[in-house]
Amino acid sequence: MNDQQILELAAKAAGIGPVLCFESARNCLRIGDRESYRLWRPLDDDGDALRLAIRLGICIVFMEDHDSVGAEHSRHGVMIIEAMDDFGTRRAIVRAAADIAKATA
């Protein structure tokens, strides 16, 4: 899946919308209506990623022995592993949210 698909599925899982469009230059979604929208950037914004994790009950697990981070949701059997850095943590959360959307579809 590309970033647009991952973001759209993550937004769907969290009930975030309506989604107006994907902004490829900023790697984010426009949320709201055309006159009053906001950018949703959980792949780049710590706050958006953390709010997404909280809303969906995603747990963040740090695996220092493997130098990686995981985002998991036990009810949906989701576990995503990424590199242990800021971007990897945000990406793991968003990918886990996308997998939740796929599991509940």
mmCIF file of N, CA and C in Angstrom, residues 18-83:
data_model
loop_
_atom_site.group_PDB
_atom_site.id
_atom_site.type_symbol
_atom_site.label_atom_id
_atom_site.label_comp_id
_atom_site.label_asym_id
_atom_site.label_seq_id
_atom_site.Cartn_x
_atom_site.Cartn_y
_atom_site.Cartn_z
ATOM 1 N N PRO A 18 -15.015 14.319 6.913
ATOM 2 C CA PRO A 18 -14.813 13.689 5.608
ATOM 3 C C PRO A 18 -13.438 14.020 5.022
ATOM 4 N N VAL A 19 -12.916 13.064 4.272
ATOM 5 C CA VAL A 19 -11.635 13.247 3.597
ATOM 6 C C VAL A 19 -11.888 13.945 2.272
ATOM 7 N N LEU A 20 -11.295 15.115 2.093
ATOM 8 C CA LEU A 20 -11.445 15.850 0.832
ATOM 9 C C LEU A 20 -10.502 15.323 -0.230
ATOM 10 N N CYS A 21 -9.218 15.187 0.125
ATOM 11 C CA CYS A 21 -8.236 14.725 -0.853
ATOM 12 C C CYS A 21 -6.925 14.409 -0.153
ATOM 13 N N PHE A 22 -6.044 13.784 -0.900
ATOM 14 C CA PHE A 22 -4.684 13.510 -0.456
ATOM 15 C C PHE A 22 -3.781 14.579 -1.040
ATOM 16 N N GLU A 23 -2.947 15.185 -0.214
ATOM 17 C CA GLU A 23 -1.966 16.163 -0.688
ATOM 18 C C GLU A 23 -0.618 15.472 -0.769
ATOM 19 N N SER A 24 -0.215 15.111 -1.968
ATOM 20 C CA SER A 24 1.035 14.363 -2.126
ATOM 21 C C SER A 24 2.258 15.194 -1.744
ATOM 22 N N ALA A 25 2.229 16.488 -1.997
ATOM 23 C CA ALA A 25 3.384 17.336 -1.675
ATOM 24 C C ALA A 25 3.651 17.370 -0.170
ATOM 25 N N ARG A 26 2.586 17.297 0.627
ATOM 26 C CA ARG A 26 2.732 17.332 2.086
ATOM 27 C C ARG A 26 2.508 15.968 2.729
ATOM 28 N N ASN A 27 2.162 14.966 1.917
ATOM 29 C CA ASN A 27 1.937 13.601 2.395
ATOM 30 C C ASN A 27 0.903 13.571 3.517
ATOM 31 N N CYS A 28 -0.268 14.170 3.234
ATOM 32 C CA CYS A 28 -1.305 14.246 4.252
ATOM 33 C C CYS A 28 -2.681 14.256 3.596
ATOM 34 N N LEU A 29 -3.710 14.189 4.430
ATOM 35 C CA LEU A 29 -5.086 14.283 3.957
ATOM 36 C C LEU A 29 -5.668 15.628 4.356
ATOM 37 N N ARG A 30 -6.527 16.169 3.497
ATOM 38 C CA ARG A 30 -7.343 17.326 3.873
ATOM 39 C C ARG A 30 -8.631 16.772 4.464
ATOM 40 N N ILE A 31 -8.966 17.233 5.657
ATOM 41 C CA ILE A 31 -10.141 16.768 6.386
ATOM 42 C C ILE A 31 -11.081 17.947 6.591
ATOM 43 N N GLY A 32 -12.367 17.749 6.323
ATOM 44 C CA GLY A 32 -13.367 18.792 6.543
ATOM 45 C C GLY A 32 -14.072 19.150 5.262
ATOM 46 N N ASP A 33 -14.493 20.400 5.163
ATOM 47 C CA ASP A 33 -15.141 20.840 3.924
ATOM 48 C C ASP A 33 -14.220 21.816 3.190
ATOM 49 N N ARG A 34 -14.594 22.177 2.002
ATOM 50 C CA ARG A 34 -13.706 22.979 1.144
ATOM 51 C C ARG A 34 -13.413 24.370 1.712
ATOM 52 N N GLU A 35 -14.339 24.944 2.447
ATOM 53 C CA GLU A 35 -14.127 26.280 3.013
ATOM 54 C C GLU A 35 -13.343 26.225 4.321
ATOM 55 N N SER A 36 -13.465 25.122 5.028
ATOM 56 C CA SER A 36 -12.846 25.026 6.347
ATOM 57 C C SER A 36 -12.293 23.614 6.532
ATOM 58 N N TYR A 37 -11.064 23.416 6.109
ATOM 59 C CA TYR A 37 -10.458 22.092 6.242
ATOM 60 C C TYR A 37 -9.188 22.203 7.072
ATOM 61 N N ARG A 38 -8.731 21.053 7.521
ATOM 62 C CA ARG A 38 -7.450 20.993 8.225
ATOM 63 C C ARG A 38 -6.634 19.876 7.606
ATOM 64 N N LEU A 39 -5.342 19.938 7.811
ATOM 65 C CA LEU A 39 -4.451 18.899 7.312
ATOM 66 C C LEU A 39 -4.271 17.849 8.402
ATOM 67 N N TRP A 40 -4.422 16.601 8.019
ATOM 68 C CA TRP A 40 -4.217 15.488 8.945
ATOM 69 C C TRP A 40 -2.940 14.789 8.521
ATOM 70 N N ARG A 41 -1.918 14.843 9.389
ATOM 71 C CA ARG A 41 -0.568 14.409 9.017
ATOM 72 C C ARG A 41 0.033 13.438 10.038
ATOM 73 N N PRO A 42 -0.604 12.320 10.306
ATOM 74 C CA PRO A 42 -0.067 11.422 11.332
ATOM 75 C C PRO A 42 1.264 10.765 10.960
ATOM 76 N N LEU A 43 1.639 10.781 9.681
ATOM 77 C CA LEU A 43 2.954 10.245 9.310
ATOM 78 C C LEU A 43 4.078 11.228 9.626
ATOM 79 N N ASP A 44 3.737 12.515 9.788
ATOM 80 C CA ASP A 44 4.740 13.550 10.048
ATOM 81 C C ASP A 44 4.520 14.315 11.347
ATOM 82 N N ASP A 45 3.334 14.227 11.912
ATOM 83 C CA ASP A 45 2.985 15.015 13.091
ATOM 84 C C ASP A 45 2.779 14.087 14.293
ATOM 85 N N ASP A 46 3.607 14.267 15.324
ATOM 86 C CA ASP A 46 3.510 13.419 16.515
ATOM 87 C C ASP A 46 2.127 13.484 17.154
ATOM 88 N N GLY A 47 1.550 14.683 17.222
ATOM 89 C CA GLY A 47 0.243 14.848 17.853
ATOM 90 C C GLY A 47 -0.849 14.095 17.123
ATOM 91 N N ASP A 48 -0.889 14.205 15.796
ATOM 92 C CA ASP A 48 -1.893 13.476 15.018
ATOM 93 C C ASP A 48 -1.718 11.970 15.187
ATOM 94 N N ALA A 49 -0.477 11.498 15.200
ATOM 95 C CA ALA A 49 -0.221 10.064 15.359
ATOM 96 C C ALA A 49 -0.648 9.583 16.745
ATOM 97 N N LEU A 50 -0.322 10.340 17.784
ATOM 98 C CA LEU A 50 -0.689 9.938 19.140
ATOM 99 C C LEU A 50 -2.204 9.949 19.327
ATOM 100 N N ARG A 51 -2.879 10.976 18.809
ATOM 101 C CA ARG A 51 -4.341 11.013 18.901
ATOM 102 C C ARG A 51 -4.961 9.811 18.186
ATOM 103 N N LEU A 52 -4.394 9.419 17.051
ATOM 104 C CA LEU A 52 -4.879 8.248 16.320
ATOM 105 C C LEU A 52 -4.705 6.987 17.168
ATOM 106 N N ALA A 53 -3.545 6.819 17.766
ATOM 107 C CA ALA A 53 -3.290 5.647 18.611
ATOM 108 C C ALA A 53 -4.261 5.601 19.786
ATOM 109 N N ILE A 54 -4.496 6.729 20.423
ATOM 110 C CA ILE A 54 -5.405 6.784 21.568
ATOM 111 C C ILE A 54 -6.827 6.463 21.137
ATOM 112 N N ARG A 55 -7.274 7.060 20.055
ATOM 113 C CA ARG A 55 -8.643 6.858 19.577
ATOM 114 C C ARG A 55 -8.928 5.386 19.282
ATOM 115 N N LEU A 56 -7.924 4.677 18.748
ATOM 116 C CA LEU A 56 -8.128 3.278 18.357
ATOM 117 C C LEU A 56 -7.624 2.271 19.391
ATOM 118 N N GLY A 57 -7.012 2.748 20.464
ATOM 119 C CA GLY A 57 -6.497 1.835 21.478
ATOM 120 C C GLY A 57 -5.285 1.053 21.013
ATOM 121 N N ILE A 58 -4.460 1.687 20.197
ATOM 122 C CA ILE A 58 -3.241 1.049 19.695
ATOM 123 C C ILE A 58 -2.142 1.214 20.741
ATOM 124 N N CYS A 59 -1.487 0.109 21.096
ATOM 125 C CA CYS A 59 -0.380 0.128 22.051
ATOM 126 C C CYS A 59 0.935 0.239 21.297
ATOM 127 N N ILE A 60 1.825 1.031 21.829
ATOM 128 C CA ILE A 60 3.150 1.196 21.230
ATOM 129 C C ILE A 60 4.141 0.408 22.080
ATOM 130 N N VAL A 61 4.892 -0.468 21.434
ATOM 131 C CA VAL A 61 5.828 -1.355 22.123
ATOM 132 C C VAL A 61 7.228 -1.096 21.580
ATOM 133 N N PHE A 62 8.164 -0.795 22.478
ATOM 134 C CA PHE A 62 9.543 -0.549 22.069
ATOM 135 C C PHE A 62 10.358 -1.816 22.298
ATOM 136 N N MET A 63 11.006 -2.293 21.242
ATOM 137 C CA MET A 63 11.797 -3.522 21.297
ATOM 138 C C MET A 63 13.266 -3.155 21.113
ATOM 139 N N GLU A 64 13.888 -2.723 22.208
ATOM 140 C CA GLU A 64 15.257 -2.209 22.130
ATOM 141 C C GLU A 64 16.253 -3.259 21.674
ATOM 142 N N ASP A 65 16.004 -4.532 22.003
ATOM 143 C CA ASP A 65 16.941 -5.570 21.588
ATOM 144 C C ASP A 65 16.945 -5.770 20.075
ATOM 145 N N HIS A 66 15.878 -5.327 19.409
ATOM 146 C CA HIS A 66 15.805 -5.409 17.947
ATOM 147 C C HIS A 66 15.890 -4.030 17.293
ATOM 148 N N ASP A 67 16.058 -2.977 18.118
ATOM 149 C CA ASP A 67 16.119 -1.606 17.618
ATOM 150 C C ASP A 67 14.913 -1.277 16.742
ATOM 151 N N SER A 68 13.732 -1.688 17.229
ATOM 152 C CA SER A 68 12.507 -1.452 16.465
ATOM 153 C C SER A 68 11.374 -1.092 17.409
ATOM 154 N N VAL A 69 10.288 -0.644 16.817
ATOM 155 C CA VAL A 69 9.092 -0.277 17.562
ATOM 156 C C VAL A 69 7.916 -1.008 16.931
ATOM 157 N N GLY A 70 6.964 -1.370 17.764
ATOM 158 C CA GLY A 70 5.772 -2.031 17.258
ATOM 159 C C GLY A 70 4.533 -1.270 17.676
ATOM 160 N N ALA A 71 3.518 -1.355 16.855
ATOM 161 C CA ALA A 71 2.205 -0.814 17.197
ATOM 162 C C ALA A 71 1.244 -1.984 17.104
ATOM 163 N N GLU A 72 0.527 -2.233 18.182
ATOM 164 C CA GLU A 72 -0.333 -3.407 18.183
ATOM 165 C C GLU A 72 -1.720 -3.096 18.708
ATOM 166 N N HIS A 73 -2.654 -3.904 18.253
ATOM 167 C CA HIS A 73 -4.030 -3.862 18.730
ATOM 168 C C HIS A 73 -4.458 -5.309 18.859
ATOM 169 N N SER A 74 -4.491 -5.806 20.085
ATOM 170 C CA SER A 74 -4.705 -7.236 20.303
ATOM 171 C C SER A 74 -6.085 -7.709 19.855
ATOM 172 N N ARG A 75 -7.111 -6.880 19.987
ATOM 173 C CA ARG A 75 -8.460 -7.307 19.604
ATOM 174 C C ARG A 75 -8.556 -7.606 18.116
ATOM 175 N N HIS A 76 -7.816 -6.890 17.299
ATOM 176 C CA HIS A 76 -7.867 -7.091 15.855
ATOM 177 C C HIS A 76 -6.675 -7.901 15.342
ATOM 178 N N GLY A 77 -5.813 -8.380 16.241
ATOM 179 C CA GLY A 77 -4.674 -9.186 15.840
ATOM 180 C C GLY A 77 -3.682 -8.447 14.965
ATOM 181 N N VAL A 78 -3.495 -7.170 15.239
ATOM 182 C CA VAL A 78 -2.616 -6.334 14.423
ATOM 183 C C VAL A 78 -1.302 -6.113 15.161
ATOM 184 N N MET A 79 -0.190 -6.328 14.483
ATOM 185 C CA MET A 79 1.128 -5.994 15.020
ATOM 186 C C MET A 79 1.994 -5.526 13.867
ATOM 187 N N ILE A 80 2.438 -4.289 13.925
ATOM 188 C CA ILE A 80 3.257 -3.677 12.883
ATOM 189 C C ILE A 80 4.618 -3.343 13.476
ATOM 190 N N ILE A 81 5.678 -3.695 12.774
ATOM 191 C CA ILE A 81 7.043 -3.418 13.229
ATOM 192 C C ILE A 81 7.694 -2.412 12.279
ATOM 193 N N GLU A 82 8.338 -1.413 12.838
ATOM 194 C CA GLU A 82 9.083 -0.411 12.065
ATOM 195 C C GLU A 82 10.381 -0.102 12.806
ATOM 196 N N ALA A 83 11.246 0.663 12.172
ATOM 197 C CA ALA A 83 12.497 1.099 12.799
ATOM 198 C C ALA A 83 12.199 1.977 14.008
#
